[in-house]
Amino acid sequence: MNSKELQNITMSTGGAYSLATRGAQDVINAAIPMVEEALLKIDLEEKRNFSFADMGCADGGTSLQMISQLITTLRSNNPNIEVKVHYTDQPNNDYNGLIQTVLGLGHFPSYLETHKRVYPLFSANSFYNQILPDSSLDFGFSATAMHWLSKKPCNLSNHVHMVGAEGEEYLCFSEQGKKDWETILLHRARELRSGGQLVFLNFCRDKKGKYLGNTTGVNMFFNFAQIWQDFMEQGLIREDEYQKMTLPQYYNTVEEFSAPLKNVENPVYQA
């Protein structure tokens, strides 16, 4: 994948994303029991080192508490184990801000202040590529990032987000979402060591049709689309500008997330 295909959002400087996105941190912290449960499925006692990756990490602030707790749980089972924490995001992420956050030079205290023999590493690489060598990763993690597609499959003629797409336009997004999800899983399958674990906290659509911005009351994306439509009708933007606002995102259903893991003929299942 070349740089022009990496159309995902870029997070801004020095912890700004984490300061403005309390919800993402709340999601990650609420998942700490899930992370610990997955961690304890790994045979930890004989390990000399442990490899963890935060994929789509932005500025690193939202996962600090979770990683600190993971290290605490890890060390309670193996006090002398060394820990590598791989922070990965696309090449145009703000790595100065990320490094400042992780080293405790930004707005938040760092787990490096309380945990020793922990080695943060930084990789400017999309999760649509293989990031780590084969069979080198013990635990992969990602939160609120993998709804961003590797590319925008088409512009929408009547909306800004796939939740409002119809007909062939919806099918284009659905197919791109399916392809991208399988790509992510295949790369992670190559990276994981035998017995390794993945925990992904992804935006999705539930069985009642609820999703981020559409839980109760107003629908965020439909409001965005209406505002953008009003701009076009007022002559503030052109029709092609309206359509180019289409966000390169896809919210899988639970069934779509699980499909490649259940189909015995799917390369993901076979991996």
XYZ file of N, CA and C in Angstrom:
813
model
N 0.837 -1.185 0.000
C 0.000 0.000 0.000
C 0.880 1.246 0.000
N 0.634 2.184 -0.947
C 1.450 3.389 -0.984
C 0.814 4.488 -0.144
N 1.579 5.581 0.045
C 1.145 6.637 0.961
C -0.141 7.316 0.499
N -0.375 7.354 -0.805
C -1.583 7.999 -1.303
C -2.841 7.216 -0.944
N -2.679 5.922 -0.681
C -3.829 5.099 -0.326
C -4.162 5.172 1.157
N -3.254 5.737 1.944
C -3.493 5.840 3.383
C -4.303 7.104 3.650
N -5.625 6.989 3.536
C -6.488 8.152 3.616
C -7.070 8.334 5.015
N -6.581 7.574 5.983
C -7.150 7.642 7.320
C -6.817 8.966 7.990
N -7.528 9.229 9.073
C -7.374 10.498 9.778
C -6.010 10.588 10.454
N -5.470 11.775 10.552
C -4.214 12.021 11.255
C -4.512 12.731 12.565
N -4.000 12.209 13.658
C -4.227 12.819 14.961
C -3.219 13.946 15.189
N -3.634 14.971 15.911
C -2.818 16.177 16.034
C -1.928 16.160 17.265
N -1.255 17.269 17.472
C -0.041 17.315 18.274
C -0.208 17.132 19.767
N 0.876 16.547 20.380
C 1.164 16.608 21.790
C 0.089 16.205 22.756
N -0.677 15.163 22.484
C -1.709 14.736 23.412
C -3.049 15.402 23.180
N -3.178 16.203 22.120
C -4.433 16.907 21.857
C -5.583 15.931 21.644
N -5.309 14.832 20.959
C -6.363 13.843 20.714
C -6.868 13.254 22.023
N -5.977 12.820 22.884
C -6.385 12.203 24.145
C -7.105 13.185 25.056
N -6.668 14.442 25.059
C -7.329 15.450 25.873
C -8.757 15.701 25.404
N -8.986 15.575 24.097
C -10.300 15.875 23.529
C -11.183 14.647 23.378
N -10.653 13.469 23.683
C -11.373 12.229 23.385
C -11.456 11.362 24.629
N -12.169 11.844 25.620
C -12.338 11.089 26.858
C -13.065 9.772 26.586
N -13.984 9.782 25.624
C -14.753 8.576 25.337
C -13.892 7.405 24.929
N -12.862 7.660 24.117
C -11.979 6.570 23.686
C -11.240 5.970 24.875
N -10.778 6.821 25.786
C -10.103 6.321 26.979
C -11.065 5.530 27.854
N -12.303 5.994 27.976
C -13.296 5.265 28.768
C -13.541 3.874 28.196
N -13.616 3.785 26.873
C -13.807 2.484 26.222
C -12.647 1.551 26.546
N -11.427 2.059 26.428
C -10.242 1.235 26.681
C -10.179 0.811 28.141
N -10.409 1.741 29.062
C -10.340 1.395 30.481
C -11.423 0.397 30.869
N -12.598 0.515 30.265
C -13.668 -0.439 30.548
C -13.315 -1.841 30.070
N -12.405 -1.918 29.103
C -12.008 -3.216 28.545
C -10.818 -3.831 29.266
N -10.302 -3.191 30.310
C -9.140 -3.741 31.019
C -9.385 -5.165 31.512
N -10.552 -5.491 32.092
C -10.785 -6.892 32.476
C -10.702 -7.860 31.295
N -11.176 -7.436 30.125
C -11.080 -8.269 28.928
C -9.619 -8.475 28.527
N -8.838 -7.404 28.608
C -7.411 -7.485 28.285
C -6.704 -8.435 29.242
N -7.003 -8.324 30.526
C -6.365 -9.193 31.516
C -6.771 -10.651 31.314
N -8.031 -10.877 30.996
C -8.493 -12.246 30.745
C -7.749 -12.863 29.569
N -7.589 -12.082 28.483
C -6.856 -12.578 27.318
C -5.389 -12.805 27.661
N -4.809 -11.895 28.426
C -3.399 -12.010 28.803
C -3.128 -13.306 29.559
N -4.020 -13.658 30.459
C -3.801 -14.832 31.305
C -4.016 -16.150 30.561
N -4.455 -16.080 29.315
C -4.536 -17.280 28.478
C -3.183 -17.620 27.856
N -2.235 -16.702 27.950
C -0.889 -16.918 27.421
C -0.027 -17.571 28.497
N 0.802 -18.511 28.097
C 1.734 -19.150 29.032
C 2.863 -18.161 29.331
N 2.804 -17.535 30.495
C 3.707 -16.434 30.822
C 4.903 -16.838 31.669
N 4.824 -17.936 32.361
C 5.804 -18.241 33.408
C 7.224 -18.389 32.882
N 7.399 -18.987 31.706
C 8.744 -19.263 31.201
C 9.260 -18.197 30.238
N 8.450 -17.168 29.970
C 8.858 -16.155 29.002
C 9.925 -15.223 29.573
N 10.903 -14.892 28.764
C 11.916 -13.907 29.156
C 11.509 -12.504 28.724
N 10.759 -12.412 27.618
C 10.282 -11.107 27.174
C 8.894 -11.243 26.582
N 8.196 -10.136 26.532
C 6.795 -10.098 26.104
C 6.622 -8.948 25.132
N 5.943 -9.216 24.012
C 5.768 -8.229 22.954
C 4.297 -7.832 22.852
N 4.025 -6.537 23.017
C 2.669 -5.987 22.965
C 2.629 -4.910 21.892
N 1.527 -4.806 21.159
C 1.386 -3.763 20.135
C 0.066 -3.038 20.293
N 0.130 -1.708 20.272
C -1.055 -0.851 20.240
C -1.154 -0.294 18.828
N -2.116 -0.797 18.057
C -2.221 -0.483 16.632
C -3.263 0.611 16.402
N -2.860 1.658 15.699
C -3.723 2.818 15.555
C -3.734 3.620 16.838
N -2.545 3.863 17.379
C -2.386 4.385 18.745
C -2.623 5.881 18.868
N -2.653 6.631 17.753
C -2.770 8.092 17.778
C -1.650 8.695 18.626
N -1.980 9.464 19.683
C -0.924 10.082 20.493
C -0.565 9.261 21.720
N -1.169 8.077 21.865
C -0.789 7.150 22.924
C -1.410 7.402 24.282
N -2.108 8.511 24.457
C -2.609 8.856 25.780
C -3.773 8.019 26.262
N -4.632 7.591 25.339
C -5.850 6.896 25.762
C -5.586 5.493 26.294
N -4.457 4.896 25.963
C -4.181 3.520 26.385
C -3.171 3.426 27.520
N -2.705 4.542 28.061
C -1.661 4.510 29.087
C -2.072 3.696 30.311
N -3.267 3.918 30.816
C -3.706 3.215 32.020
C -3.869 1.724 31.756
N -4.407 1.383 30.605
C -4.585 -0.026 30.262
C -3.246 -0.743 30.170
N -2.265 -0.131 29.508
C -0.954 -0.764 29.366
C -0.278 -0.900 30.724
N -0.425 0.096 31.572
C 0.138 0.008 32.920
C -0.445 -1.175 33.678
N -1.761 -1.356 33.584
C -2.393 -2.480 34.276
C -1.980 -3.807 33.659
N -1.833 -3.849 32.337
C -1.374 -5.068 31.678
C 0.005 -5.466 32.190
N 0.909 -4.493 32.324
C 2.260 -4.792 32.817
C 2.201 -5.280 34.261
N 1.347 -4.659 35.076
C 1.190 -5.097 36.468
C 0.738 -6.548 36.534
N -0.267 -6.898 35.746
C -0.767 -8.277 35.722
C 0.289 -9.228 35.186
N 0.993 -8.797 34.155
C 2.060 -9.604 33.568
C 3.143 -9.902 34.602
N 3.565 -8.878 35.319
C 4.645 -9.039 36.294
C 4.191 -9.817 37.533
N 2.899 -9.829 37.816
C 2.423 -10.630 38.943
C 2.559 -12.116 38.652
N 2.646 -12.467 37.367
C 2.830 -13.857 36.960
C 4.274 -14.173 36.594
N 5.044 -13.148 36.248
C 6.445 -13.336 35.865
C 7.191 -12.045 36.201
N 7.683 -11.906 37.437
C 8.241 -10.632 37.913
C 9.418 -10.106 37.101
N 10.166 -10.972 36.452
C 11.394 -10.547 35.774
C 11.239 -10.378 34.267
N 10.040 -10.529 33.763
C 9.848 -10.484 32.317
C 10.078 -9.066 31.788
N 10.755 -8.971 30.652
C 10.952 -7.693 29.971
C 9.805 -7.480 28.986
N 9.427 -6.222 28.801
C 8.242 -5.910 28.002
C 8.599 -4.931 26.887
N 8.235 -5.301 25.667
C 8.341 -4.395 24.520
C 6.933 -3.917 24.165
N 6.765 -2.611 24.066
C 5.480 -2.036 23.677
C 5.653 -1.359 22.324
N 5.040 -1.922 21.307
C 5.128 -1.388 19.946
C 3.946 -0.442 19.717
N 4.240 0.814 19.460
C 3.208 1.785 19.103
C 3.216 1.942 17.585
N 2.071 1.721 16.967
C 2.010 1.780 15.513
C 0.856 2.667 15.062
N 1.114 3.424 14.037
C 0.081 4.226 13.384
C 0.606 4.578 12.003
N -0.224 5.219 11.210
C 0.173 5.521 9.846
C 1.311 6.543 9.816
N 2.015 6.644 8.692
C 3.229 7.464 8.636
C 3.031 8.935 8.975
N 1.859 9.508 8.683
C 1.676 10.940 8.954
C 1.040 11.207 10.309
N 1.059 10.220 11.190
C 0.689 10.457 12.587
C 1.705 11.408 13.237
N 1.328 12.068 14.323
C 2.242 12.974 15.031
C 3.093 12.165 16.004
N 4.260 11.733 15.542
C 5.121 10.890 16.382
C 5.859 11.692 17.449
N 6.082 12.971 17.233
C 6.660 13.785 18.301
C 5.721 13.818 19.500
N 4.435 14.048 19.236
C 3.456 14.053 20.312
C 3.320 12.699 20.972
N 3.334 11.634 20.167
C 3.236 10.270 20.692
C 4.401 9.956 21.624
N 5.608 10.254 21.179
C 6.797 9.952 21.987
C 6.788 10.758 23.283
N 6.396 12.023 23.204
C 6.310 12.835 24.419
C 5.315 12.235 25.406
N 4.176 11.770 24.900
C 3.165 11.175 25.775
C 3.695 9.919 26.448
N 4.270 9.020 25.663
C 4.734 7.741 26.200
C 5.871 7.941 27.195
N 6.732 8.913 26.956
C 7.868 9.164 27.847
C 7.499 10.035 29.046
N 6.227 10.412 29.149
C 5.794 11.216 30.286
C 6.162 12.671 30.185
N 6.399 13.162 28.970
C 6.789 14.554 28.760
C 5.616 15.417 28.316
N 4.428 14.811 28.232
C 3.249 15.532 27.777
C 2.286 15.830 28.911
N 1.012 15.564 28.665
C -0.044 15.938 29.606
C -0.362 14.855 30.634
N 0.201 13.656 30.478
C -0.221 12.528 31.301
C 0.983 11.835 31.936
N 0.815 11.266 33.130
C 1.884 10.434 33.698
C 2.038 9.157 32.881
N 3.263 8.675 32.761
C 3.549 7.492 31.954
C 3.809 6.280 32.837
N 3.439 5.114 32.339
C 3.735 3.865 33.046
C 5.238 3.616 33.156
N 6.038 4.301 32.336
C 7.492 4.145 32.422
C 8.046 4.692 33.738
N 7.267 5.530 34.405
C 7.703 6.083 35.684
C 7.618 5.054 36.806
N 6.769 4.055 36.649
C 6.556 3.063 37.714
C 6.961 1.647 37.319
N 7.094 1.391 36.027
C 7.465 0.050 35.557
C 8.833 0.118 34.878
N 9.751 -0.697 35.316
C 11.089 -0.750 34.735
C 11.177 -1.906 33.731
N 12.255 -1.884 32.952
C 12.503 -2.902 31.923
C 11.318 -3.009 30.956
N 10.810 -1.840 30.603
C 9.759 -1.721 29.589
C 10.316 -0.853 28.470
N 10.216 -1.339 27.237
C 10.895 -0.701 26.113
C 9.879 -0.314 25.036
N 9.522 0.972 24.945
C 8.600 1.405 23.899
C 9.307 1.533 22.558
N 8.637 1.073 21.517
C 9.139 1.160 20.149
C 8.046 1.786 19.292
N 8.439 2.475 18.229
C 7.481 3.234 17.441
C 7.622 2.865 15.964
N 6.502 2.527 15.339
C 6.512 2.090 13.943
C 5.514 2.911 13.138
N 6.007 3.597 12.122
C 5.146 4.399 11.248
C 4.600 3.510 10.136
N 3.640 2.685 10.493
C 3.137 1.697 9.548
C 1.656 1.451 9.790
N 0.882 1.387 8.737
C -0.548 1.136 8.825
C -0.830 -0.307 9.217
N -1.938 -0.534 9.938
C -2.314 -1.919 10.243
C -2.859 -2.651 9.027
N -2.925 -1.974 7.881
C -3.233 -2.670 6.632
C -1.988 -3.297 6.013
N -0.854 -3.121 6.659
C 0.386 -3.803 6.300
C 0.800 -4.714 7.446
N 1.710 -5.650 7.163
C 2.327 -6.380 8.259
C 3.309 -5.436 8.937
N 3.221 -5.334 10.251
C 4.010 -4.373 11.017
C 5.211 -5.030 11.679
N 5.039 -6.250 12.176
C 6.072 -6.957 12.929
C 6.453 -8.246 12.214
N 7.626 -8.807 12.513
C 8.032 -10.064 11.874
C 7.083 -11.214 12.208
N 7.135 -12.231 11.386
C 6.329 -13.425 11.638
C 6.601 -13.972 13.036
N 5.530 -14.396 13.698
C 5.621 -15.107 14.987
C 6.452 -14.348 16.018
N 6.212 -13.035 16.123
C 6.986 -12.216 17.066
C 6.113 -11.476 18.075
N 4.797 -11.524 17.917
C 3.886 -10.725 18.736
C 3.112 -11.612 19.707
N 3.148 -11.244 20.991
C 2.380 -11.976 21.998
C 0.958 -11.449 22.134
N 0.785 -10.129 22.038
C -0.529 -9.543 22.312
C -0.715 -8.320 21.424
N -1.736 -8.366 20.574
C -2.072 -7.232 19.732
C -3.333 -6.554 20.222
N -3.331 -5.226 20.202
C -4.456 -4.444 20.719
C -4.744 -3.292 19.771
N -6.026 -2.981 19.617
C -6.413 -1.789 18.867
C -7.767 -1.321 19.377
N -7.953 -0.011 19.449
C -9.216 0.544 19.928
C -9.664 1.709 19.059
N -10.907 1.668 18.653
C -11.587 2.745 17.921
C -10.752 3.274 16.759
N -10.183 2.358 15.980
C -9.333 2.765 14.855
C -9.664 2.019 13.568
N -10.072 0.768 13.657
C -10.155 -0.081 12.474
C -11.429 0.107 11.664
N -12.248 1.098 12.021
C -13.376 1.473 11.166
C -12.904 2.331 9.995
N -11.684 2.871 10.101
C -11.114 3.623 8.980
C -10.652 2.643 7.908
N -11.151 2.825 6.703
C -10.826 1.932 5.593
C -9.457 2.262 5.003
N -8.911 1.302 4.260
C -7.628 1.537 3.591
C -7.770 2.533 2.447
N -8.976 2.647 1.902
C -9.255 3.637 0.872
C -10.767 3.851 0.805
N -11.165 4.950 0.211
C -12.589 5.231 0.037
C -13.066 4.550 -1.238
N -14.012 3.615 -1.153
C -14.413 2.867 -2.347
C -15.204 3.695 -3.349
N -15.932 4.708 -2.868
C -16.686 5.589 -3.757
C -17.159 6.788 -2.941
N -17.598 7.816 -3.621
C -18.275 8.918 -2.947
C -19.757 8.597 -2.826
N -20.374 9.073 -1.765
C -21.811 8.880 -1.576
C -22.558 10.077 -2.147
N -23.639 9.798 -2.848
C -24.383 10.863 -3.516
C -25.344 11.583 -2.585
N -25.702 10.945 -1.438
C -26.743 11.538 -0.597
C -26.419 11.518 0.893
N -25.153 11.294 1.246
C -24.813 11.195 2.663
C -23.313 11.406 2.834
N -22.867 11.459 4.098
C -21.444 11.619 4.379
C -20.828 10.359 4.977
N -21.654 9.372 5.337
C -21.161 8.173 6.021
C -21.922 6.957 5.525
N -21.254 5.790 5.557
C -21.872 4.582 5.020
C -23.154 4.174 5.752
N -23.369 4.646 6.972
C -24.604 4.286 7.679
C -25.835 4.832 6.960
N -25.641 5.825 6.086
C -26.745 6.360 5.309
C -26.693 5.987 3.843
N -25.754 5.118 3.475
C -25.595 4.724 2.069
C -26.700 3.767 1.641
N -26.944 3.721 0.334
C -27.980 2.858 -0.231
C -27.474 2.213 -1.513
N -28.119 1.109 -1.887
C -27.894 0.476 -3.178
C -26.450 0.119 -3.457
N -26.001 0.416 -4.689
C -24.652 0.066 -5.113
C -23.588 0.763 -4.273
N -23.886 1.967 -3.831
C -22.914 2.688 -3.005
C -22.696 1.962 -1.675
N -23.781 1.482 -1.083
C -23.630 0.712 0.157
C -22.833 -0.561 -0.099
N -23.120 -1.241 -1.199
C -22.413 -2.485 -1.509
C -20.917 -2.239 -1.701
N -20.557 -1.107 -2.290
C -19.132 -0.773 -2.451
C -18.447 -0.666 -1.093
N -19.098 0.007 -0.153
C -18.521 0.140 1.189
C -18.494 -1.196 1.910
N -19.548 -1.970 1.756
C -19.608 -3.277 2.408
C -18.486 -4.187 1.925
N -18.241 -4.190 0.623
C -17.188 -5.036 0.064
C -15.807 -4.557 0.509
N -15.610 -3.234 0.543
C -14.326 -2.704 1.008
C -14.111 -3.024 2.483
N -15.174 -2.923 3.282
C -15.071 -3.261 4.695
C -14.707 -4.715 4.906
N -15.313 -5.605 4.125
C -15.015 -7.037 4.210
C -13.559 -7.311 3.840
N -13.117 -6.730 2.733
C -11.745 -6.936 2.266
C -10.736 -6.418 3.288
N -10.990 -5.230 3.817
C -10.041 -4.625 4.757
C -9.972 -5.398 6.069
N -11.106 -5.856 6.566
C -11.115 -6.615 7.814
C -10.322 -7.910 7.661
N -10.494 -8.587 6.555
C -9.741 -9.819 6.325
C -8.249 -9.521 6.180
N -7.909 -8.413 5.531
C -6.500 -8.025 5.399
C -5.870 -7.806 6.768
N -6.566 -7.086 7.634
C -6.077 -6.843 8.998
C -5.824 -8.156 9.713
N -6.779 -9.067 9.661
C -6.661 -10.329 10.391
C -5.549 -11.210 9.833
N -5.371 -11.217 8.531
C -4.315 -12.042 7.938
C -2.928 -11.544 8.340
N -2.735 -10.241 8.369
C -1.443 -9.707 8.819
C -1.195 -10.035 10.284
N -2.225 -9.916 11.105
C -2.053 -10.217 12.533
C -1.794 -11.711 12.747
N -2.391 -12.552 11.932
C -2.151 -13.994 12.058
C -0.687 -14.324 11.806
N -0.065 -13.622 10.858
C 1.352 -13.861 10.589
C 2.228 -13.338 11.729
N 1.833 -12.239 12.318
C 2.648 -11.623 13.371
C 2.581 -12.374 14.699
N 1.427 -12.957 15.007
C 1.224 -13.562 16.324
C 2.073 -14.808 16.525
N 2.633 -14.913 17.724
C 3.246 -16.164 18.138
C 2.156 -17.182 18.442
N 2.523 -18.449 18.449
C 1.576 -19.489 18.841
C 1.076 -19.196 20.250
N -0.228 -19.182 20.428
C -0.813 -18.879 21.724
C -1.018 -17.404 21.994
N -0.651 -16.543 21.034
C -0.825 -15.103 21.213
C -2.291 -14.700 21.205
N -2.552 -13.474 21.619
C -3.921 -12.988 21.766
C -4.098 -11.640 21.065
N -5.324 -11.392 20.610
C -5.718 -10.105 20.053
C -6.943 -9.598 20.802
N -6.960 -8.315 21.117
C -8.156 -7.651 21.629
C -8.366 -6.392 20.797
N -9.463 -6.363 20.040
C -9.805 -5.214 19.209
C -11.126 -4.627 19.703
N -11.147 -3.346 19.948
C -12.351 -2.630 20.360
C -12.776 -1.752 19.193
N -13.709 -2.248 18.403
C -14.053 -1.596 17.145
C -15.475 -1.046 17.158
N -15.662 0.081 16.485
C -17.010 0.584 16.264
C -17.772 -0.406 15.392
N -19.069 -0.548 15.659
C -19.867 -1.496 14.884
C -21.325 -1.057 14.894
N -22.142 -1.804 14.189
C -23.599 -1.635 14.224
C -24.187 -2.838 14.947
N -25.039 -2.602 15.944
C -25.605 -3.732 16.672
C -26.885 -4.222 15.996
N -27.517 -5.207 16.597
C -28.695 -5.830 15.983
C -29.888 -4.884 15.904
N -29.868 -3.833 16.710
C -30.943 -2.846 16.685
C -30.618 -1.671 15.762
N -29.489 -1.759 15.073
C -29.096 -0.687 14.171
C -28.463 0.501 14.859
N -28.051 0.328 16.107
C -27.396 1.407 16.841
C -25.892 1.397 16.564
N -25.292 2.577 16.636
C -23.854 2.711 16.388
C -23.402 4.049 16.959
N -22.107 4.319 16.912
C -21.577 5.586 17.410
C -22.325 6.756 16.779
N -22.874 7.629 17.613
C -23.618 8.773 17.116
C -25.081 8.498 16.889
N -25.511 7.250 17.084
C -26.924 6.887 16.926
C -27.291 5.886 18.015
N -27.380 6.369 19.217
C -27.761 5.515 20.347
C -29.130 5.919 20.872
N -29.273 7.149 21.290
C -30.580 7.696 21.678
C -30.668 9.116 21.147
N -31.877 9.554 20.850
C -32.053 10.933 20.404
C -31.567 11.170 18.997
N -30.732 12.195 18.818
C -30.311 12.615 17.488
C -29.333 11.617 16.878
N -29.249 11.651 15.553
C -28.298 10.828 14.814
C -27.193 11.744 14.291
N -25.994 11.569 14.827
C -24.884 12.465 14.514
C -24.599 12.535 13.018
N -24.484 11.380 12.367
C -24.091 11.387 10.960
C -25.199 11.928 10.064
N -26.457 11.691 10.430
C -27.547 12.250 9.639
C -27.602 13.769 9.812
N -27.260 14.256 11.002
C -27.156 15.704 11.195
C -26.034 16.292 10.349
N -24.871 15.608 10.344
C -23.765 16.064 9.503
C -24.202 16.154 8.039
N -24.882 15.104 7.578
C -25.309 15.063 6.177
C -26.287 16.191 5.867
N -27.199 16.479 6.793
C -28.178 17.544 6.572
C -27.506 18.909 6.523
N -26.555 19.131 7.412
C -25.818 20.404 7.402
C -25.061 20.569 6.092
N -24.426 19.498 5.644
C -23.666 19.547 4.395
C -24.599 19.773 3.202
N -25.791 19.147 3.256
C -26.799 19.343 2.216
C -27.266 20.803 2.197
N -27.469 21.373 3.374
C -27.876 22.780 3.449
C -26.812 23.687 2.840
N -25.542 23.399 3.104
C -24.457 24.187 2.518
C -24.527 24.151 0.989
N -24.804 22.965 0.441
C -24.866 22.827 -1.013
C -26.055 23.612 -1.571
N -27.206 23.507 -0.912
C -28.400 24.203 -1.392
C -28.249 25.717 -1.293
N -27.442 26.180 -0.334
C -27.190 27.612 -0.178
C -26.088 28.117 -1.107
N -25.482 27.210 -1.864
C -24.425 27.594 -2.786
C -23.077 27.799 -2.128
N -22.941 27.370 -0.884
C -21.667 27.521 -0.180
C -20.647 26.478 -0.621
N -21.133 25.335 -1.070
C -20.267 24.293 -1.617
C -20.910 23.750 -2.885
N -20.099 23.144 -3.739
C -20.599 22.529 -4.960
C -21.051 21.090 -4.669
N -21.759 20.504 -5.629
C -22.224 19.127 -5.453
C -21.059 18.156 -5.343
N -19.996 18.370 -6.145
C -18.851 17.469 -6.061
C -18.142 17.605 -4.719
N -18.152 18.806 -4.147
C -17.569 18.987 -2.818
C -18.406 18.276 -1.762
N -19.715 18.323 -1.912
C -20.600 17.591 -1.004
C -20.261 16.106 -1.018
N -20.107 15.539 -2.200
C -19.852 14.106 -2.308
C -18.454 13.733 -1.813
N -17.496 14.621 -1.999
C -16.131 14.329 -1.548
C -16.005 14.325 -0.025
N -17.022 14.829 0.668
C -17.026 14.798 2.130
C -17.197 13.369 2.659
N -17.565 12.438 1.812
C -17.778 11.050 2.228
C -16.615 10.534 3.067
N -16.918 10.060 4.267
C -15.886 9.560 5.181
C -15.491 8.131 4.812
N -14.187 7.835 4.744
C -13.738 6.476 4.396
C -13.793 5.544 5.602
N -15.008 5.303 6.091
C -15.217 4.461 7.264
C -16.248 3.381 6.952
N -16.140 2.268 7.673
C -17.176 1.237 7.594
C -17.395 0.646 8.977
N -18.653 0.596 9.416
C -19.013 -0.015 10.686
C -19.540 -1.420 10.412
N -18.732 -2.411 10.714
C -19.168 -3.796 10.548
C -20.267 -4.143 11.541
N -21.084 -5.120 11.182
C -21.976 -5.753 12.145
C -21.193 -6.843 12.871
N -21.757 -7.361 13.949
C -21.110 -8.466 14.659
C -20.935 -9.654 13.724
N -21.931 -9.895 12.887
C -21.854 -11.014 11.946
C -20.732 -10.807 10.939
N -20.555 -9.573 10.475
C -19.481 -9.295 9.522
C -18.109 -9.435 10.177
N -17.992 -9.013 11.428
C -16.725 -9.195 12.138
C -16.375 -10.670 12.289
N -17.364 -11.494 12.601
C -17.097 -12.901 12.916
C -17.040 -13.801 11.689
N -17.562 -13.344 10.550
C -17.679 -14.199 9.362
C -16.367 -14.864 8.948
N -15.247 -14.141 8.804
C -14.017 -14.811 8.353
C -13.438 -15.773 9.382
N -13.883 -15.659 10.631
C -13.394 -16.547 11.687
C -14.223 -17.821 11.794
N -15.357 -17.852 11.090
C -16.260 -19.003 11.153
C -16.275 -19.823 9.867
N -15.903 -19.204 8.767
C -15.941 -19.867 7.464
C -14.655 -20.670 7.263
N -14.769 -21.985 7.263
C -13.578 -22.844 7.203
C -12.815 -22.672 5.894
N -13.450 -22.129 4.863
C -12.784 -21.932 3.581
C -12.122 -20.560 3.469
N -12.351 -19.700 4.456
C -11.769 -18.361 4.416
C -10.291 -18.420 4.785
N -9.432 -17.674 4.086
C -7.999 -17.671 4.427
C -7.718 -17.268 5.872
N -8.571 -16.421 6.448
C -8.379 -16.027 7.847
C -8.555 -17.230 8.760
N -9.601 -17.986 8.542
C -9.837 -19.193 9.345
C -8.669 -20.168 9.190
N -8.187 -20.307 7.981
C -7.111 -21.263 7.713
C -5.764 -20.787 8.255
N -5.638 -19.474 8.486
C -4.371 -18.943 9.003
C -4.165 -19.313 10.461
